[in-house]
Short mmCIF file of C-alpha atoms and ligand atoms in Angstrom, two decimals:
data_model
loop_
_atom_site.label_atom_id
_atom_site.label_comp_id
_atom_site.label_asym_id
_atom_site.label_seq_id
_atom_site.Cartn_x
_atom_site.Cartn_y
_atom_site.Cartn_z
CA MET A 1 149.49 254.66 25.88
CA LYS A 2 147.37 251.81 27.25
CA ALA A 3 145.62 252.52 30.54
CA ILE A 4 147.95 252.21 33.52
CA PRO A 5 146.34 250.38 36.45
CA PHE A 6 146.73 251.94 39.88
CA ALA A 7 147.97 248.66 41.38
CA LEU A 8 149.01 245.24 40.09
CA PRO A 9 150.18 242.16 41.99
CA SER A 10 153.59 240.81 41.00
CA THR A 11 152.80 237.12 40.73
CA GLY A 12 154.05 234.78 38.05
CA LYS A 13 155.08 231.26 37.20
CA GLU A 14 156.79 230.64 40.55
CA GLU A 15 153.52 231.29 42.41
CA ILE A 16 151.54 229.16 39.93
CA LYS A 17 153.97 226.29 40.36
CA ALA A 18 153.87 226.61 44.16
CA VAL A 19 150.07 226.58 44.25
CA LYS A 20 149.92 223.59 41.95
CA LYS A 21 152.30 221.72 44.21
CA ALA A 22 150.30 222.68 47.31
CA ILE A 23 147.06 221.44 45.78
CA THR A 24 148.63 218.23 44.50
CA SER A 25 149.88 217.48 48.02
CA ASN A 26 146.23 217.15 49.13
CA TRP A 27 146.89 219.26 52.24
CA LEU A 28 145.00 222.46 51.45
CA THR A 29 144.50 224.19 54.77
CA THR A 30 146.99 225.25 57.46
CA GLY A 31 149.87 222.77 57.55
CA ARG A 32 153.51 222.32 56.74
CA LEU A 33 153.71 225.13 54.15
CA THR A 34 152.19 227.63 56.55
CA GLN A 35 154.71 226.61 59.17
CA GLN A 36 157.49 227.05 56.62
CA PHE A 37 156.13 230.45 55.65
CA GLU A 38 156.07 231.54 59.30
CA GLU A 39 159.62 230.30 59.83
CA ALA A 40 160.96 231.94 56.68
CA PHE A 41 159.25 235.20 57.63
CA ALA A 42 160.63 235.06 61.18
CA LYS A 43 164.11 234.53 59.80
CA LYS A 44 163.74 237.43 57.39
CA ILE A 45 162.61 239.99 59.97
CA GLN A 46 164.61 238.47 62.84
CA LYS A 47 161.71 238.07 65.25
CA PRO A 48 161.19 234.91 67.29
CA TYR A 49 157.42 234.59 66.92
CA THR A 50 155.37 234.81 63.74
CA LEU A 51 151.78 233.74 63.08
CA ALA A 52 150.27 233.54 59.62
CA VAL A 53 146.67 234.76 59.53
CA ASN A 54 144.04 235.10 56.81
CA SER A 55 144.18 238.93 56.86
CA ALA A 56 145.95 241.78 58.59
CA THR A 57 142.55 242.74 59.98
CA ALA A 58 142.40 239.36 61.70
CA GLY A 59 145.95 239.89 62.94
CA LEU A 60 145.17 243.30 64.43
CA HIS A 61 142.14 241.84 66.17
CA LEU A 62 144.22 238.99 67.62
CA ALA A 63 146.78 241.55 68.82
CA LEU A 64 144.19 243.64 70.69
CA GLU A 65 142.65 240.52 72.22
CA ALA A 66 146.05 239.22 73.31
CA VAL A 67 147.07 242.43 75.10
CA GLY A 68 143.74 242.33 76.92
CA ILE A 69 141.72 245.14 75.32
CA ALA A 70 138.28 244.86 76.93
CA PRO A 71 134.90 246.62 76.51
CA ASP A 72 135.09 250.40 77.10
CA ASP A 73 138.88 250.46 77.07
CA LYS A 74 140.28 253.18 74.83
CA VAL A 75 142.76 252.68 72.00
CA ILE A 76 144.52 255.55 70.22
CA VAL A 77 144.51 255.19 66.42
CA PRO A 78 145.11 257.55 63.51
CA SER A 79 142.10 258.62 61.46
CA TYR A 80 144.24 258.79 58.34
CA THR A 81 144.18 255.04 57.69
CA PHE A 82 142.15 252.16 56.32
CA ALA A 83 138.94 251.07 58.06
CA ALA A 84 140.57 247.94 59.51
CA THR A 85 142.82 249.88 61.93
CA ALA A 86 139.85 251.20 63.92
CA GLU A 87 137.21 248.53 63.38
CA VAL A 88 139.23 245.93 65.29
CA VAL A 89 138.98 248.20 68.34
CA ARG A 90 135.19 247.98 68.00
CA TYR A 91 135.38 244.18 67.66
CA GLN A 92 136.58 244.25 71.29
CA ARG A 93 133.79 246.73 72.19
CA ALA A 94 136.53 249.25 72.99
CA ILE A 95 136.62 252.90 71.88
CA PRO A 96 138.96 254.25 69.21
CA LEU A 97 140.37 257.73 69.96
CA PHE A 98 141.44 259.35 66.71
CA ALA A 99 144.80 261.12 66.79
CA ASP A 100 145.82 263.72 64.24
CA ILE A 101 148.86 263.35 62.00
CA LEU A 102 151.89 265.66 61.92
CA PRO A 103 151.57 268.88 59.88
CA ASP A 104 154.32 267.86 57.45
CA SER A 105 153.83 264.09 57.18
CA PRO A 106 151.05 261.50 56.94
CA LEU A 107 152.15 259.87 60.21
CA ILE A 108 150.57 259.97 63.65
CA ASP A 109 151.74 262.92 65.77
CA PRO A 110 153.38 261.76 69.03
CA ALA A 111 152.20 264.97 70.73
CA GLU A 112 148.62 264.00 69.87
CA ILE A 113 149.20 260.55 71.35
CA GLU A 114 150.41 262.17 74.56
CA LYS A 115 147.36 264.44 74.74
CA LEU A 116 144.96 261.50 74.36
CA ALA A 117 146.97 259.16 76.60
CA LYS A 118 146.03 261.33 79.59
CA GLN A 119 142.38 260.30 79.30
CA LYS A 120 141.13 257.59 81.64
CA GLY A 121 141.03 254.03 80.29
CA VAL A 122 143.55 254.33 77.46
CA LYS A 123 145.30 250.95 77.11
CA ALA A 124 147.00 250.86 73.73
CA VAL A 125 147.99 252.72 70.60
CA ILE A 126 147.91 251.36 67.06
CA VAL A 127 150.37 253.22 64.86
CA VAL A 128 150.22 253.02 61.06
CA HIS A 129 153.38 253.22 58.98
CA TYR A 130 151.44 255.02 56.29
CA ALA A 131 152.59 254.23 52.73
CA GLY A 132 155.44 252.29 54.32
CA GLN A 133 157.07 255.30 55.95
CA SER A 134 158.29 254.78 59.49
CA CYS A 135 156.46 256.55 62.31
CA ASP A 136 158.64 258.17 64.97
CA MET A 137 158.98 254.92 66.92
CA GLN A 138 161.49 256.28 69.41
CA ALA A 139 159.08 258.98 70.57
CA ILE A 140 156.07 256.64 70.42
CA LEU A 141 157.70 253.83 72.38
CA SER A 142 158.86 256.19 75.11
CA LEU A 143 155.31 257.58 75.40
CA CYS A 144 153.96 254.02 75.60
CA LYS A 145 156.35 253.36 78.45
CA LYS A 146 155.46 256.60 80.23
CA TYR A 147 151.69 256.02 80.01
CA ASN A 148 151.82 252.21 80.26
CA LEU A 149 150.31 251.58 76.83
CA PHE A 150 150.74 248.62 74.50
CA CYS A 151 152.14 249.56 71.11
CA ILE A 152 150.66 247.70 68.15
CA GLU A 153 152.09 248.44 64.73
CA ASP A 154 149.75 248.32 61.76
CA ALA A 155 152.53 247.44 59.35
CA ALA A 156 150.13 246.57 56.51
CA HIS A 157 152.15 248.81 54.16
CA ALA A 158 155.54 248.36 55.72
CA PHE A 159 157.11 245.12 54.47
CA SER A 160 160.06 244.92 53.67
CA ALA A 161 161.56 248.26 54.64
CA TYR A 162 164.41 248.17 57.12
CA LYS A 163 167.11 250.34 58.57
CA GLU A 164 170.51 249.35 59.88
CA ASP A 165 171.47 249.78 63.50
CA SER A 166 174.99 250.73 64.59
CA GLU A 167 176.12 247.07 64.33
CA GLY A 168 174.76 246.66 60.82
CA ASN A 169 171.73 244.57 61.86
CA HIS A 170 168.57 245.09 59.85
CA ILE A 171 165.69 246.51 61.89
CA TYR A 172 162.52 245.80 59.94
CA LEU A 173 159.70 248.30 59.99
CA GLY A 174 156.88 246.80 62.04
CA THR A 175 159.07 244.96 64.54
CA GLN A 176 159.67 247.56 67.24
CA GLY A 177 156.36 247.61 69.12
CA ASP A 178 154.75 244.86 71.22
CA ILE A 179 153.02 243.29 68.22
CA GLY A 180 153.35 244.09 64.50
CA VAL A 181 150.93 243.09 61.76
CA TYR A 182 151.67 242.83 58.02
CA SER A 183 149.11 242.51 55.22
CA PHE A 184 149.35 240.26 52.16
CA TYR A 185 146.22 241.63 50.52
CA ALA A 186 146.33 241.54 46.70
CA THR A 187 147.78 245.06 46.28
CA LYS A 188 150.25 245.08 49.20
CA THR A 189 154.03 244.84 48.86
CA ILE A 190 153.87 241.03 48.90
CA THR A 191 150.66 239.07 48.55
CA THR A 192 148.98 235.76 49.27
CA GLY A 193 145.70 236.92 47.69
CA GLU A 194 144.36 237.54 51.19
CA GLY A 195 146.55 237.07 54.23
CA GLY A 196 148.73 238.57 56.89
CA MET A 197 151.48 237.93 59.42
CA VAL A 198 151.60 238.80 63.11
CA VAL A 199 155.01 239.23 64.72
CA THR A 200 156.06 239.65 68.33
CA SER A 201 158.88 239.01 70.78
CA HIS A 202 156.55 238.24 73.69
CA PRO A 203 155.93 234.50 74.16
CA GLN A 204 152.74 235.09 76.16
CA PHE A 205 151.13 237.16 73.37
CA TYR A 206 152.28 234.60 70.83
CA GLU A 207 150.72 231.70 72.72
CA ARG A 208 147.44 233.52 73.21
CA MET A 209 147.18 234.60 69.55
CA LYS A 210 148.06 231.11 68.37
CA VAL A 211 145.18 229.64 70.37
CA MET A 212 142.71 232.38 69.44
CA ARG A 213 143.63 232.14 65.76
CA LEU A 214 141.91 228.75 65.62
CA HIS A 215 138.71 228.54 67.71
CA GLY A 216 140.49 228.77 71.07
CA ILE A 217 141.75 225.22 70.55
CA ASP A 218 144.97 224.43 72.36
CA ARG A 219 146.64 222.54 69.49
CA THR A 220 146.89 223.45 65.82
CA ILE A 221 145.05 221.38 63.23
CA TRP A 222 148.34 220.15 61.84
CA ASN A 223 149.51 218.89 65.23
CA ARG A 224 146.14 217.28 65.70
CA TYR A 225 146.89 215.02 62.77
CA THR A 226 150.57 214.47 63.36
CA ASP A 227 150.88 214.24 67.16
CA THR A 228 150.83 210.80 68.71
CA LYS A 229 147.96 211.86 70.99
CA ALA A 230 144.51 210.98 69.62
CA SER A 231 143.59 213.47 66.89
CA TRP A 232 140.13 214.11 68.26
CA GLU A 233 141.48 215.05 71.67
CA TYR A 234 141.73 218.77 72.24
CA ASP A 235 140.40 221.41 74.58
CA VAL A 236 138.68 224.73 73.87
CA VAL A 237 139.99 227.32 76.29
CA ALA A 238 138.20 230.43 74.93
CA PRO A 239 135.71 231.37 72.20
CA GLY A 240 138.37 231.89 69.55
CA PHE A 241 138.26 232.96 65.92
CA LYS A 242 138.82 231.38 62.49
CA TYR A 243 141.83 233.38 61.38
CA ASN A 244 144.26 230.70 60.08
CA LEU A 245 145.98 230.97 56.69
CA THR A 246 145.67 228.11 54.19
CA ASP A 247 148.67 226.22 52.79
CA ILE A 248 147.61 227.31 49.29
CA ALA A 249 148.03 230.94 50.36
CA SER A 250 151.28 230.16 52.21
CA ALA A 251 152.67 228.56 49.07
CA ILE A 252 152.16 231.89 47.29
CA GLY A 253 153.65 233.69 50.29
CA LEU A 254 156.83 231.59 50.24
CA ALA A 255 157.33 232.35 46.54
CA GLN A 256 156.67 236.06 47.13
CA LEU A 257 159.05 236.20 50.08
CA LYS A 258 161.89 235.02 47.83
CA LYS A 259 161.22 237.99 45.55
CA SER A 260 160.68 240.57 48.28
CA ASP A 261 164.16 242.13 48.13
CA PHE A 262 163.75 242.62 44.40
CA PHE A 263 160.28 244.15 44.90
CA TYR A 264 161.66 246.51 47.55
CA THR A 265 164.47 247.63 45.23
CA ARG A 266 162.03 248.19 42.35
CA ARG A 267 159.70 250.30 44.49
CA LYS A 268 162.60 252.43 45.67
CA GLU A 269 163.74 252.93 42.07
CA ILE A 270 160.27 254.06 40.99
CA ALA A 271 160.04 256.46 43.94
CA LEU A 272 163.38 257.98 42.89
CA GLN A 273 162.13 258.38 39.33
CA TYR A 274 159.07 260.25 40.63
CA PHE A 275 161.26 262.47 42.84
CA GLU A 276 163.42 263.36 39.87
CA GLY A 277 160.51 263.89 37.52
CA PHE A 278 158.60 266.14 39.90
CA ARG A 279 161.57 268.08 41.33
CA GLN A 280 160.80 271.27 39.41
CA LEU A 281 157.12 271.27 40.30
CA GLU A 282 158.08 270.81 43.93
CA GLU A 283 160.67 273.58 43.84
CA LYS A 284 158.04 275.93 42.41
CA GLY A 285 155.76 274.99 45.31
CA LEU A 286 153.14 273.55 42.95
CA ILE A 287 153.09 270.12 44.55
CA GLU A 288 154.37 268.45 47.70
CA LEU A 289 156.08 265.08 47.55
CA PRO A 290 156.46 262.47 50.31
CA GLN A 291 159.44 262.81 52.64
CA ASN A 292 162.29 260.94 51.04
CA ASP A 293 163.02 258.86 54.10
CA PHE A 294 165.20 255.86 53.27
CA PHE A 295 163.34 253.87 55.91
CA HIS A 296 160.34 253.41 53.66
CA SER A 297 158.80 250.46 51.80
CA TRP A 298 157.17 252.69 49.14
CA HIS A 299 153.88 250.82 49.15
CA LEU A 300 152.25 254.12 48.16
CA PHE A 301 153.48 257.29 46.48
CA PRO A 302 151.05 260.07 47.46
CA ILE A 303 151.46 263.62 46.18
CA GLN A 304 149.68 266.75 47.38
CA ILE A 305 148.38 269.66 45.36
CA GLN A 306 148.96 273.27 46.41
CA SER A 307 146.68 274.45 49.19
CA GLN A 308 143.98 277.01 48.58
CA LYS A 309 143.45 277.35 52.33
CA ASP A 310 139.96 275.90 52.15
CA TRP A 311 139.63 272.15 52.38
CA GLN A 312 136.44 271.92 50.33
CA LYS A 313 138.10 273.88 47.51
CA ASN A 314 141.18 271.67 47.71
CA HIS A 315 138.98 268.61 47.68
CA ARG A 316 137.15 269.78 44.55
CA LYS A 317 140.38 270.70 42.73
CA ARG A 318 142.04 267.40 43.66
CA THR A 319 139.01 265.42 42.48
CA GLU A 320 138.92 267.30 39.15
CA MET A 321 142.59 266.61 38.60
CA MET A 322 142.12 262.94 39.30
CA GLN A 323 139.27 262.87 36.79
CA SER A 324 141.36 264.45 34.02
CA LEU A 325 144.24 262.08 34.70
CA ALA A 326 141.84 259.13 34.67
CA LYS A 327 140.73 260.24 31.20
CA ARG A 328 144.37 260.01 30.15
CA GLY A 329 144.48 256.43 31.35
CA ILE A 330 146.29 256.93 34.64
CA GLY A 331 144.93 254.86 37.55
CA LEU A 332 145.00 256.83 40.80
CA SER A 333 143.58 256.48 44.28
CA VAL A 334 143.10 258.41 47.52
CA HIS A 335 144.57 257.12 50.77
CA TYR A 336 142.50 257.71 52.79
CA LYS A 337 139.21 259.37 53.41
CA PRO A 338 139.71 259.92 57.17
CA LEU A 339 137.82 257.56 59.46
CA HIS A 340 136.56 260.36 61.71
CA MET A 341 134.60 261.63 58.66
CA MET A 342 132.86 258.29 58.08
CA SER A 343 129.23 258.06 59.18
CA TYR A 344 129.85 255.19 61.60
CA TYR A 345 132.70 256.85 63.50
CA LYS A 346 130.88 260.17 63.58
CA THR A 347 128.28 258.42 65.73
CA VAL A 348 130.89 256.61 67.86
CA GLY A 349 132.88 259.72 68.71
CA ASN A 350 130.85 262.74 67.61
CA TYR A 351 133.65 264.02 65.37
CA GLN A 352 133.63 267.03 63.05
CA PRO A 353 135.97 267.04 59.99
CA GLU A 354 137.89 270.03 61.42
CA ASP A 355 138.65 268.20 64.69
CA LEU A 356 141.76 266.72 63.05
CA PRO A 357 143.02 269.64 60.93
CA ASN A 358 146.22 268.05 59.60
CA THR A 359 144.38 264.88 58.60
CA LEU A 360 141.66 266.90 56.88
CA ASP A 361 144.18 269.08 55.04
CA ARG A 362 146.25 266.17 53.79
CA TYR A 363 143.21 264.16 52.76
CA SER A 364 141.76 267.05 50.74
CA ARG A 365 144.98 267.62 48.78
CA SER A 366 146.39 264.11 48.22
CA PHE A 367 146.20 261.42 45.65
CA SER A 368 148.37 258.33 45.18
CA LEU A 369 150.26 257.41 42.01
CA PRO A 370 150.86 253.92 40.64
CA ILE A 371 153.92 252.26 42.23
CA TYR A 372 154.54 248.53 41.82
CA PRO A 373 157.41 246.39 40.55
CA SER A 374 156.08 245.83 37.02
CA LEU A 375 155.48 249.54 36.32
CA LYS A 376 157.60 250.40 33.27
CA LYS A 377 159.92 253.35 32.78
CA SER A 378 157.82 254.55 29.82
CA GLN A 379 154.69 254.46 31.98
CA ILE A 380 156.42 256.41 34.75
CA ARG A 381 157.58 259.01 32.22
CA TYR A 382 154.05 259.29 30.86
CA ILE A 383 152.55 259.76 34.34
CA ILE A 384 155.11 262.45 35.18
CA LYS A 385 154.60 264.26 31.86
CA GLU A 386 150.81 264.29 32.13
CA ILE A 387 150.85 265.53 35.73
CA ILE A 388 153.32 268.31 34.90
CA ARG A 389 151.18 269.34 31.93
CA LEU A 390 148.02 269.38 33.99
CA ILE A 391 149.53 271.37 36.84
CA GLU A 392 151.53 273.86 34.77
CA ASN A 393 149.07 274.45 31.97
CA GLY A 394 145.88 273.46 33.71
CA SER A 395 144.99 271.17 30.81
C1 PLP B 401 145.32 246.80 53.86
C2 PLP B 401 145.33 247.40 55.20
C3 PLP B 401 144.87 246.73 56.34
C4 PLP B 401 144.12 245.44 56.27
O1 PLP B 401 144.77 244.44 55.62
P1 PLP B 401 143.97 243.12 55.22
O2 PLP B 401 145.05 242.12 55.02
O3 PLP B 401 143.22 243.44 53.96
O4 PLP B 401 143.05 242.79 56.34
C5 PLP B 401 145.04 247.31 57.57
N1 PLP B 401 145.60 248.52 57.69
C6 PLP B 401 146.03 249.21 56.64
C7 PLP B 401 146.68 250.54 56.86
C8 PLP B 401 145.88 248.70 55.35
O5 PLP B 401 146.26 249.41 54.29
#
């Protein structure tokens, strides 16, 4: 069996054709295609306001700026996430407060949010729909109301999972808080190479983020060249950022968006194949699988090895297993080394690994399996077989 990569983008001739057309048009940066991408995305997720940005990191930063996060404010974030979720808090010179996850899931624990929300100066919470699994938004939104916090959803993993409400409307994951942010990084569920989308229902946040996305200028570049007003005439209302998405990237995004339902179906199929393949190991208590929540985009498929009650031992065992599976050509990854264990955040908050016990436990026992639309049945079978062999026979 040829080596199986951990992740692969699903791009093909449609994307190539779209990029070629974008380049031939001679309009390379933010323009008509980006506007079309924003409109198509808004229609898909049924939100009035969408802003294409050059990364989800940029989008999260815009979101914090728009809700007014200022120096020394506090923002609750999980530690069990990618660096971007917390670094944007530091961009605003605010302080991230790391919340633990639930004991039986990789998602932020609402009780932990409530504990931290009682501190002085807490203004917002950023929740992460880890792997594409929905956080408990009902509990989180009611806490945000109670403690007067903004809710920002780091939905980098979450597109295009949805659930149906009682009237059959699709509620997309990432659209329930004040602002949601999707990522189109190369390995995410849809990609533009680098890119992201910010979504909100609040016109005032939308207007602010739109201005701050491009140097604090009060008109977009495109309008500058198409409006009847002189193209050089614009005002700078704040020291903004350079977070706009190019039309080349948006061309890829439009092609990917057309395929997103197919991608979502494929990911769900692969997840089901893993559930079936690992059922016996799970029943024997030898591994733990993700919760099979239908409200899930399946960006990641993490599994956990049996606990030996000591995180360093678990960590060693997990790492050894990953090494033997790598030798058999299976690409794996760990999501994530917790942020409160990183040298920078240790100095910001004086954290010890054991301060967030559920995060530490899950980190030390987890690794993520390949899951992407082009993964073949034979590859999935091989991955399952090799993991079963390794866990049951230890070889
Ligand atoms: C990928 C990712 C981001 C950042 O996305 P970019 O588009 O690369 O900036 C943020 N949060 C999480 C949880 C991610 O996985």
